[in-house]
Coordinates of C-alpha atoms in Angstrom, one line a residue:
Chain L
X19 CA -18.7 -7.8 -5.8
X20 CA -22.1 -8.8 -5.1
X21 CA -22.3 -10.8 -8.4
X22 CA -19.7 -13.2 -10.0
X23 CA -19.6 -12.6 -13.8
X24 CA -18.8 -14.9 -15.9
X25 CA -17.9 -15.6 -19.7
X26 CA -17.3 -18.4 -22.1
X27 CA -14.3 -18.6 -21.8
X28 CA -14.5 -19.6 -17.4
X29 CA -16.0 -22.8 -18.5
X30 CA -14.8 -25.7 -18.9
X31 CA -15.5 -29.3 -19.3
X32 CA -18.4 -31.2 -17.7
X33 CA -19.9 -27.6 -17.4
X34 CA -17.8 -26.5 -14.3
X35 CA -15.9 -23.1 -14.3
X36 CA -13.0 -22.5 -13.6
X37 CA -11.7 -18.6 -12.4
X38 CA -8.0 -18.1 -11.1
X39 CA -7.7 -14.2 -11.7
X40 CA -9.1 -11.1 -9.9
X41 CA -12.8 -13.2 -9.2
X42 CA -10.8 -16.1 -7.3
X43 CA -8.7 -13.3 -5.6
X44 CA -11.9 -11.9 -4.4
X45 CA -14.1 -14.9 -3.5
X46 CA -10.7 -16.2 -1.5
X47 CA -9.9 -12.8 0.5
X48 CA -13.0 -11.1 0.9
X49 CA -15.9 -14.2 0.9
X50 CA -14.5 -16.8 2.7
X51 CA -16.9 -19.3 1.4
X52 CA -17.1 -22.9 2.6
X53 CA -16.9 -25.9 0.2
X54 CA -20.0 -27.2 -0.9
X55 CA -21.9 -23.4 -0.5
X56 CA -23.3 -21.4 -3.3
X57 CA -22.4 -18.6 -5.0
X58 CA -24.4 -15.7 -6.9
X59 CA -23.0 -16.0 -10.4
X60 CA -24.2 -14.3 -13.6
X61 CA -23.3 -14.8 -17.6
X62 CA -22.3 -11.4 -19.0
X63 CA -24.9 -10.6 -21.2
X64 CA -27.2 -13.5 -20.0
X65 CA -29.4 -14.6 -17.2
X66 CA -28.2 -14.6 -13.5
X67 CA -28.2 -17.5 -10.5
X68 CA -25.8 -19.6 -8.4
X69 CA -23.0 -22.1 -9.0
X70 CA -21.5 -24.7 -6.4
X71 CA -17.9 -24.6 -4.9
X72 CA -16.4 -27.2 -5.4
X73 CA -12.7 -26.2 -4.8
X74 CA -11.3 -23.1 -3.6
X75 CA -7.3 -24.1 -3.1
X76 CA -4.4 -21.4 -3.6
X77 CA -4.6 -20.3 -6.9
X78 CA -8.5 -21.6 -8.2
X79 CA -11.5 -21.6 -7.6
X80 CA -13.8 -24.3 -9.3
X81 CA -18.0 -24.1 -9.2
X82 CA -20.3 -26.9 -10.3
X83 CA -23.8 -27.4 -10.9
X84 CA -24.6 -24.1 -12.4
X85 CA -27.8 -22.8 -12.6
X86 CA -28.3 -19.5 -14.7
X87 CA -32.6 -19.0 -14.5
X88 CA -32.8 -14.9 -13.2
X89 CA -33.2 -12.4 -15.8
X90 CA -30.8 -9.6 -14.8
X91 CA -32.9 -6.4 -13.3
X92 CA -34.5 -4.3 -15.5
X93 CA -32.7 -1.7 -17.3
X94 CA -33.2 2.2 -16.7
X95 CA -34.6 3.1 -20.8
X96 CA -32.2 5.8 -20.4
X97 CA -29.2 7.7 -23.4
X98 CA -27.1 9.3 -21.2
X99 CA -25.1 12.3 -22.8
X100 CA -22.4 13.9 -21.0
X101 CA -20.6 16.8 -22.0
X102 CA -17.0 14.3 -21.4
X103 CA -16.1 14.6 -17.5
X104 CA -12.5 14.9 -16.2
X105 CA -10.8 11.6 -16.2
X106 CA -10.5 11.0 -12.7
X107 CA -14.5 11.4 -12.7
X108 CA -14.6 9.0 -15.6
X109 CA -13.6 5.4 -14.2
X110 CA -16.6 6.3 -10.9
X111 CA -19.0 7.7 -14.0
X112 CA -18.4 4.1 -15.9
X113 CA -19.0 1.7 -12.7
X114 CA -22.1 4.2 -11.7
X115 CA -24.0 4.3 -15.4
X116 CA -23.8 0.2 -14.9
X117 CA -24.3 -0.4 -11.7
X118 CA -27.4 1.7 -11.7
X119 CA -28.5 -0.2 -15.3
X120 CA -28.5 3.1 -17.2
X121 CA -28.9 1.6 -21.0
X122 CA -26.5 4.0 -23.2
X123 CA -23.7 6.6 -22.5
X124 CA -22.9 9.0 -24.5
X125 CA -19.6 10.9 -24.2
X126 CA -20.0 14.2 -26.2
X127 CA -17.4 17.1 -26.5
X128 CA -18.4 20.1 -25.4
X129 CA -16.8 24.3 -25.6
X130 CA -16.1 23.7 -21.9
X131 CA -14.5 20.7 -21.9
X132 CA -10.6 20.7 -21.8
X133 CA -9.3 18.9 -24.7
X134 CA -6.5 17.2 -23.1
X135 CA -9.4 15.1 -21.4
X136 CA -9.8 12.8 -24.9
X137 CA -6.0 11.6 -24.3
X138 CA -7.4 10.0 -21.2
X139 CA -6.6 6.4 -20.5
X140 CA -9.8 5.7 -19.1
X141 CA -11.0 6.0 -22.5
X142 CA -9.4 3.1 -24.0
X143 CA -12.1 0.8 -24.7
X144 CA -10.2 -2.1 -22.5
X145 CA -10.4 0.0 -19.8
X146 CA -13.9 1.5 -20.1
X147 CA -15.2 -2.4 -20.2
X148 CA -13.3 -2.9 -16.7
X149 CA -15.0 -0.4 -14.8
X150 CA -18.3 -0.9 -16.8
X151 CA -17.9 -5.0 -15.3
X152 CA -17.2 -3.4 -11.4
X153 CA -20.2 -1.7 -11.8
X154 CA -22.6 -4.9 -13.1
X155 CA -20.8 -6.8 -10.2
X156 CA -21.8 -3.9 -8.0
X157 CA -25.3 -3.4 -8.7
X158 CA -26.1 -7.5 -9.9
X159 CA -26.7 -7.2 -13.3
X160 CA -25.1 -9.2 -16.6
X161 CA -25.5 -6.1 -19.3
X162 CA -23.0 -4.1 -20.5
X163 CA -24.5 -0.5 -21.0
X164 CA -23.3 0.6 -24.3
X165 CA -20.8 3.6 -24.6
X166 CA -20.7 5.8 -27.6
X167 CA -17.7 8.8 -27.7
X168 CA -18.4 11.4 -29.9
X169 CA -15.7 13.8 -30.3
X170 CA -17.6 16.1 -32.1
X171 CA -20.4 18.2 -31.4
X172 CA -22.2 19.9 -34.0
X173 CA -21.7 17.5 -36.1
X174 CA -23.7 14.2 -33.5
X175 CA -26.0 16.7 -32.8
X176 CA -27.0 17.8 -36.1
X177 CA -26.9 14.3 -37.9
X178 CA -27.7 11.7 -34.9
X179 CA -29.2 13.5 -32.1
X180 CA -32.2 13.8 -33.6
X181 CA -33.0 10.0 -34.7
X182 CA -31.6 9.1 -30.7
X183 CA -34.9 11.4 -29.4
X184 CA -37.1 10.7 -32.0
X185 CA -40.2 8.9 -29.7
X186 CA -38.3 9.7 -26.5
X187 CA -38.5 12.0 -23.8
X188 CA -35.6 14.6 -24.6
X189 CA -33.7 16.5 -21.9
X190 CA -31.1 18.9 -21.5
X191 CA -29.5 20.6 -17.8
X192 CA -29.3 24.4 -18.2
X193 CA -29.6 26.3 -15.0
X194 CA -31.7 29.0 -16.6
X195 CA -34.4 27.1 -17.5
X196 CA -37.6 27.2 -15.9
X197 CA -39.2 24.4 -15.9
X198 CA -37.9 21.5 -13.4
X199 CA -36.5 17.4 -14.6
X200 CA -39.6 15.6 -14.4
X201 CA -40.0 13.1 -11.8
X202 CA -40.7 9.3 -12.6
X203 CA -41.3 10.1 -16.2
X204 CA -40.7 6.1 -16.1
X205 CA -40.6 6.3 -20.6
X206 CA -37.6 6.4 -23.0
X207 CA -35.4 9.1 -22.1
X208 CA -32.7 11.1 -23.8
X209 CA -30.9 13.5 -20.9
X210 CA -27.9 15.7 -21.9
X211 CA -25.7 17.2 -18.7
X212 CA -22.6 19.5 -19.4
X213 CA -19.1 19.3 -18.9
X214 CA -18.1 20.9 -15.5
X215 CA -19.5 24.7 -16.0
X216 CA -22.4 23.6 -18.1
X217 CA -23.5 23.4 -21.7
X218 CA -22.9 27.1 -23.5
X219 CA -26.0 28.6 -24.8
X220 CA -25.3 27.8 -28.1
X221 CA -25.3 24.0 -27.4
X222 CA -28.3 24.0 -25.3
X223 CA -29.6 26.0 -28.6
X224 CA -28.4 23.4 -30.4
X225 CA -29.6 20.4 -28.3
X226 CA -33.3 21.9 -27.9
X227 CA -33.1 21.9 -32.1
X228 CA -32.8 18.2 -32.2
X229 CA -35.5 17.7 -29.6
X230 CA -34.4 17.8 -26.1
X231 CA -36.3 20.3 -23.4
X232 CA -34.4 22.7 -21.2
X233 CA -34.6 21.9 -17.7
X234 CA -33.5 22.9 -14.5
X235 CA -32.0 20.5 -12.1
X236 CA -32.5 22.6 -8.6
X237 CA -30.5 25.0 -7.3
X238 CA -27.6 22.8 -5.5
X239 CA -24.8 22.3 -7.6
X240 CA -23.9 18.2 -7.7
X241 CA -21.3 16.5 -9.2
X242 CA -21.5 14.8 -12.4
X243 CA -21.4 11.5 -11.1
X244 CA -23.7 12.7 -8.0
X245 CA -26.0 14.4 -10.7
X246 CA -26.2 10.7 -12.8
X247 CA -27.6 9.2 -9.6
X248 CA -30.1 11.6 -8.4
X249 CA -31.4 12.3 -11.9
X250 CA -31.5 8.5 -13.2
X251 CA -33.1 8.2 -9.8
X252 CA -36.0 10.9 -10.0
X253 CA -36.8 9.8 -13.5
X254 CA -37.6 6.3 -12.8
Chain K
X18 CA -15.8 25.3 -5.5
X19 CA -18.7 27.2 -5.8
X20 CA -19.0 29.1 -3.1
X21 CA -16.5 30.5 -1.1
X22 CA -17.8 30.1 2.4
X23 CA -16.9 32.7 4.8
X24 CA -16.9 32.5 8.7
X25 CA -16.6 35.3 11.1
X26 CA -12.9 35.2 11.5
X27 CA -11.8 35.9 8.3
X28 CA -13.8 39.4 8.5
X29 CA -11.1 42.1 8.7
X30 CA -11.5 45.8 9.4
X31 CA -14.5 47.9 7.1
X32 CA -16.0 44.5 6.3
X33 CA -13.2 43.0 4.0
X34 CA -12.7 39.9 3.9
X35 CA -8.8 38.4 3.8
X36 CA -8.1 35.3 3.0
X37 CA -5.1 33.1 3.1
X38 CA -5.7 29.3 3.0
X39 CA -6.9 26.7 1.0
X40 CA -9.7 29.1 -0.7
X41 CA -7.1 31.6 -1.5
X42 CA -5.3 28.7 -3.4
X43 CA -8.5 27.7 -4.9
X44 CA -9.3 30.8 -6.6
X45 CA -5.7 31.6 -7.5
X46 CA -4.8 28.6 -9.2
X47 CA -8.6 27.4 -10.2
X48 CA -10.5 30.5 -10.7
X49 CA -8.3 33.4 -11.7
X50 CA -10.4 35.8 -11.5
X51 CA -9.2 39.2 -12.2
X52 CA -9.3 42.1 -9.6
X53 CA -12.6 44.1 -9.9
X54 CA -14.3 41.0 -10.5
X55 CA -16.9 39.2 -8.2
X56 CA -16.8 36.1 -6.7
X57 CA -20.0 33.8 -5.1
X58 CA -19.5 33.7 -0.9
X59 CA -21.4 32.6 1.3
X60 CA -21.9 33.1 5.5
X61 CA -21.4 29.4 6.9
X62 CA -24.7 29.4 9.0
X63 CA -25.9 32.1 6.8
X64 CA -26.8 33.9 3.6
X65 CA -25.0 33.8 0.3
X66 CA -24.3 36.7 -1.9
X67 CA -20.7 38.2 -3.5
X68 CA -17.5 40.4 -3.0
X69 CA -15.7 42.0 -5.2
X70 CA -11.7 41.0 -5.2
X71 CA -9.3 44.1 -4.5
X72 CA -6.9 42.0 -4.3
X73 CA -5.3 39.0 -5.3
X74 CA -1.4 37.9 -4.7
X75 CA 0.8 35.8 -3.9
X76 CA 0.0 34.8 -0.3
X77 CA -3.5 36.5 0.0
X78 CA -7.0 37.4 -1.3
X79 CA -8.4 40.5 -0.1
X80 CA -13.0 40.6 -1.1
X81 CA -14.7 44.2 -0.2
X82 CA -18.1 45.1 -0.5
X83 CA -19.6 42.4 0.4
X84 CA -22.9 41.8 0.2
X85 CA -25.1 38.5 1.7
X86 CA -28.6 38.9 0.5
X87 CA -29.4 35.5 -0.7
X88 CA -30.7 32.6 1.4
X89 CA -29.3 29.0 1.3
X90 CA -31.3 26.9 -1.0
X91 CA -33.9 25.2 0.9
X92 CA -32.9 21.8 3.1
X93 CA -34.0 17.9 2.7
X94 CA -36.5 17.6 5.8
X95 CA -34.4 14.1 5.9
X96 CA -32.9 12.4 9.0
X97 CA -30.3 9.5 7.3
X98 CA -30.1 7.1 9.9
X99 CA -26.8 4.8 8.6
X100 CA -25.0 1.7 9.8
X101 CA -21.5 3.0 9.8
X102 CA -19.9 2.7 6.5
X103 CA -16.0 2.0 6.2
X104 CA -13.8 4.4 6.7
X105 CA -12.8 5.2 3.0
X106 CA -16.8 5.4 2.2
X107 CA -17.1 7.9 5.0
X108 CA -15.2 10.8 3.8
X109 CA -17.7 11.0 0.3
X110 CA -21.0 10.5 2.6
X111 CA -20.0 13.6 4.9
X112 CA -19.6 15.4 1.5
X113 CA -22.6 14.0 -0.3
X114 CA -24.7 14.9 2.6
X115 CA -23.8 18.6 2.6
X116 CA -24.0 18.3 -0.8
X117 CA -27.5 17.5 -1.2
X118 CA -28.6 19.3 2.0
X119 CA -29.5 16.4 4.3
X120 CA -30.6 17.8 7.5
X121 CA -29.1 15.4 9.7
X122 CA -26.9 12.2 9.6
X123 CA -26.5 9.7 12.5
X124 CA -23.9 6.7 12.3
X125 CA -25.0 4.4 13.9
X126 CA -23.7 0.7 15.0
X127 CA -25.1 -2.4 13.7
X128 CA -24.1 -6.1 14.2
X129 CA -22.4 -5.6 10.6
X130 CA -20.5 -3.0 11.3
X131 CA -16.7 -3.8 12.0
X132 CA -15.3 -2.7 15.5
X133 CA -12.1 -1.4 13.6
X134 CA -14.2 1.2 11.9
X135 CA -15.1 3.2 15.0
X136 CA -11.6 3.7 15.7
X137 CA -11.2 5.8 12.2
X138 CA -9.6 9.3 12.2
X139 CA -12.8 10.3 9.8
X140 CA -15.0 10.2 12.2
X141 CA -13.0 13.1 14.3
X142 CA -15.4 16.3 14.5
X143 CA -12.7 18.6 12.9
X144 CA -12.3 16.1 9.9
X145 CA -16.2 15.6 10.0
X146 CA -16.6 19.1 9.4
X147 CA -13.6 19.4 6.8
X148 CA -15.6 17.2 4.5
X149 CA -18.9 18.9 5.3
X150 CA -17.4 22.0 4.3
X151 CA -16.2 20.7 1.1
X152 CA -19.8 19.1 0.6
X153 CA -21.3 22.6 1.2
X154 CA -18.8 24.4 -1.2
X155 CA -19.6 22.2 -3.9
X156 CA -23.6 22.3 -3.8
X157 CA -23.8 25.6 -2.5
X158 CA -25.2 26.0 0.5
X159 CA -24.2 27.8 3.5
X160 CA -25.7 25.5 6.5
X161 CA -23.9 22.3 8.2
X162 CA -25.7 19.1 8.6
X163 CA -26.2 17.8 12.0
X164 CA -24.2 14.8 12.3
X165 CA -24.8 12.7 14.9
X166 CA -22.7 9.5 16.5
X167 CA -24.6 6.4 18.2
X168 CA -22.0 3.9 19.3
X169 CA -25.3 1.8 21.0
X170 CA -27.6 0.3 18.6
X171 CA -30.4 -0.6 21.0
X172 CA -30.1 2.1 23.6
X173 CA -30.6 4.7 20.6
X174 CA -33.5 3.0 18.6
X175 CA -35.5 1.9 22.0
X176 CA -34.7 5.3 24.0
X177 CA -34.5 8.1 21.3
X178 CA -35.7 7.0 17.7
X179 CA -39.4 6.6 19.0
X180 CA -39.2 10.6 19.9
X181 CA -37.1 11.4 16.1
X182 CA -39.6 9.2 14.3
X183 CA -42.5 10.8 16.1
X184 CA -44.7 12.9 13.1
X185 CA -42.1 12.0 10.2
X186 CA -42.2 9.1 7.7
X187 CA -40.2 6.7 8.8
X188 CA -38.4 4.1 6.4
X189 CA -36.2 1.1 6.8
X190 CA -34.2 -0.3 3.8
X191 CA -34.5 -4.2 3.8
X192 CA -34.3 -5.8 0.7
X193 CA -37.1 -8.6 2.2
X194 CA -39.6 -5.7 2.4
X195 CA -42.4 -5.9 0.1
X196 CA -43.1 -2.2 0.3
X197 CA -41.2 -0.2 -2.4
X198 CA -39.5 3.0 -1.3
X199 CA -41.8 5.9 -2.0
X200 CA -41.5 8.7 -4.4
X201 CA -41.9 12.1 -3.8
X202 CA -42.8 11.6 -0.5
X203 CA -41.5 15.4 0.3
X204 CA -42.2 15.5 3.6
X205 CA -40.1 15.0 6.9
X206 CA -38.8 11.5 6.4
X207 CA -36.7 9.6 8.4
X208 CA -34.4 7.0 6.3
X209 CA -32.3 4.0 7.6
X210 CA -30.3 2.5 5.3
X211 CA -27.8 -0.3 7.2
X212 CA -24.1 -1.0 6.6
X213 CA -22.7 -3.5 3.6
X214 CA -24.9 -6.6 4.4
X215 CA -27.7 -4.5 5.8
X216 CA -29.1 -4.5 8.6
X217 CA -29.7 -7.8 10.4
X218 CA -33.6 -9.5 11.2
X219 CA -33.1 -7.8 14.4
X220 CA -32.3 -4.6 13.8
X221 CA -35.2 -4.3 11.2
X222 CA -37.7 -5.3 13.9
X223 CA -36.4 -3.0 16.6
X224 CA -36.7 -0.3 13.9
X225 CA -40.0 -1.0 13.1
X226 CA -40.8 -1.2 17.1
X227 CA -39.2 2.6 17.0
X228 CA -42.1 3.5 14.1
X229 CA -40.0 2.9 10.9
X230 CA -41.6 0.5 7.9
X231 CA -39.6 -1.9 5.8
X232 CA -39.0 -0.5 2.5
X233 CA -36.9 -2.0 -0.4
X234 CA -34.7 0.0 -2.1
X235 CA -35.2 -1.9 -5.8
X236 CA -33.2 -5.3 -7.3
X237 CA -29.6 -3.3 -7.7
X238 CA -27.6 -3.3 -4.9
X239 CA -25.9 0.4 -4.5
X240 CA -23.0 1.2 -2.8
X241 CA -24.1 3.4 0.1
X242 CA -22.9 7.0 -1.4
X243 CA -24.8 5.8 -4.4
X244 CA -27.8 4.9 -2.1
X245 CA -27.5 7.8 -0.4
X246 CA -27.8 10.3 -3.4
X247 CA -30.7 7.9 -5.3
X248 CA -32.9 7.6 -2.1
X249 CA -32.6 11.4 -1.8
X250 CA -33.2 12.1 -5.3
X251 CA -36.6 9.8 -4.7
X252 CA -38.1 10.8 -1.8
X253 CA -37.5 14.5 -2.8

């Protein structure tokens, strides 16, 4: 946790802010702060900077004299769309697209994608929001990426695909494409990667109809949530 | 999985190969292939190619003609110089560093480096090159990384990382650096990236004494897998 978050609802009167749940648990076990140091704190959805302690007993911890005047870090003008991962990839691919400031997932069924994986838990939008917070705390950021599910295929990618790319740089993995991801195409990107097993033909088909490029994303085979990184990495 | 990497041992009589372990349970209960098909193997240390499965029950796989005629994919010219992570990060680094086909890794201590982690059973060289081996399965590759273990912060970076640095780029991560971390630098690059808290004032300047310059790695702070995979993804 490199970034307290906080929301309305932590403040109190006079201004202070008040947390007794998993943020207090964490400053108390893992920061050890002194009274009367600073901490790093951020507004979800707002601007970033440091609060006072004040009190840190056994079940709060109180800050004063908050200051929020940092914009968060620039966001990564990136729609993710994934062909929808396993669940136990899901919770480390929600803390990865925030922490790295990716703007937009998409979660997109796919032929190869089992369909018990839309009865996962870590789809419930409670949960999603969780790991999508570890990851700002992670990376010190206040913005929530937004996550879109679409359960179905032909249908997002006829209708709504299309508007998505429209003045953006569209991109679809398929290992038989020639052509290589671009590197630090730094514009407005749109970048589909399959399910485990990849995208049939018929969807890459599909995809490069409403826009996107094939591309090839080198011959080692990375996990999704490996692939995220290096990708969101060599395009920005 | 996949590749199934094959070592000299497992070569029975007219070049079949018999397996009986954890691959055989991977492509029984993962892959199911059916006999007369192929599967992708690899030599570890070697070339890659197929076998076709003549066999497959319920305690062994038997591959005949096998064929290696393919070579790895090409390796990172990178030396990842890192302050030892925890123990529970270490197991994914050894994997993501096969993975991405990182020539070399050395662990190295730092004042921010807890004593307790030197003592973990991850950094035993059997369960070292466990994980490498998974890392290599997944990204499909055949050759190990060089992983090297530097208990003696100043003796290495005085005595040896002069002669490692000598010709490469080398490249400390310090978020005081005004220097951003290049792109595309695709040459023999040396990288030190320093444990959770980075790397002290201290161990910046006896790096760049040793050749390296100060790079910062951008405002988000990554986890060190994360960083690991990004900084790859960047500088090749």
């Amino acid at each position: 946790m490199n970034l307290i978050l906080l929301e309305a609802a932590d403040f109190i009167e006079n201004g202070q802010v008040k947390l007794t749940d998993r943020r207090f648990q964490h400053v108390k076990t893992h920061i050890k702060p002194e009274i009367g140091s600073t901490l790093k704190v951020g507004l979800l959805g707002g601007k970033m900077g440091q609060g006072k302690i004040i009190e840190l007993s056994s079940n709060r911890l109180l800050l004063d004299q908050i200051v929020l005047d940092t914009p968060p870090p620039p966001r990564l003008p990136l729609t993710l769309l994934l062909g929808l991962p396993r669940p136990k990839m899901l919770k480390r691919i929600f803390q990865h697209v925030a922490t790295l400031g990716i703007e937009r997932l998409i979660l997109l069924n796919s032929y190869r994608v089992e369909k018990s994986f839309w009865q996962s838990p870590w789809l419930e939008p409670e949960t999603i929001r969780e790991q999508l917070i570890l990851g700002l705390e992670q990376g010190r950021d206040t913005v929530l990426p937004e996550v879109i599910i679409e359960k179905r295929f032909k249908l997002f990618v006829e209708d709504r695909l299309p508007a998505i790319t429209c003045g953006k740089l569209g991109l679809v993995a398929d290992p038989r494409a020639s052509l290589s991801c671009p590197r630090h195409a730094a514009q407005s990107t749109v970048l589909a990667i399959g399910p485990e097993g990849g995208w049939i033909p018929y969807e890459v088909e599909k995809m490069q109809e409403a826009g996107l490029a094939s591309v090839n994303l080198g011959p080692r085979i990375l996990r999704v949530d490996t692939a995220v990184t290096a990708l969101a990495a060599r395009l920005f």
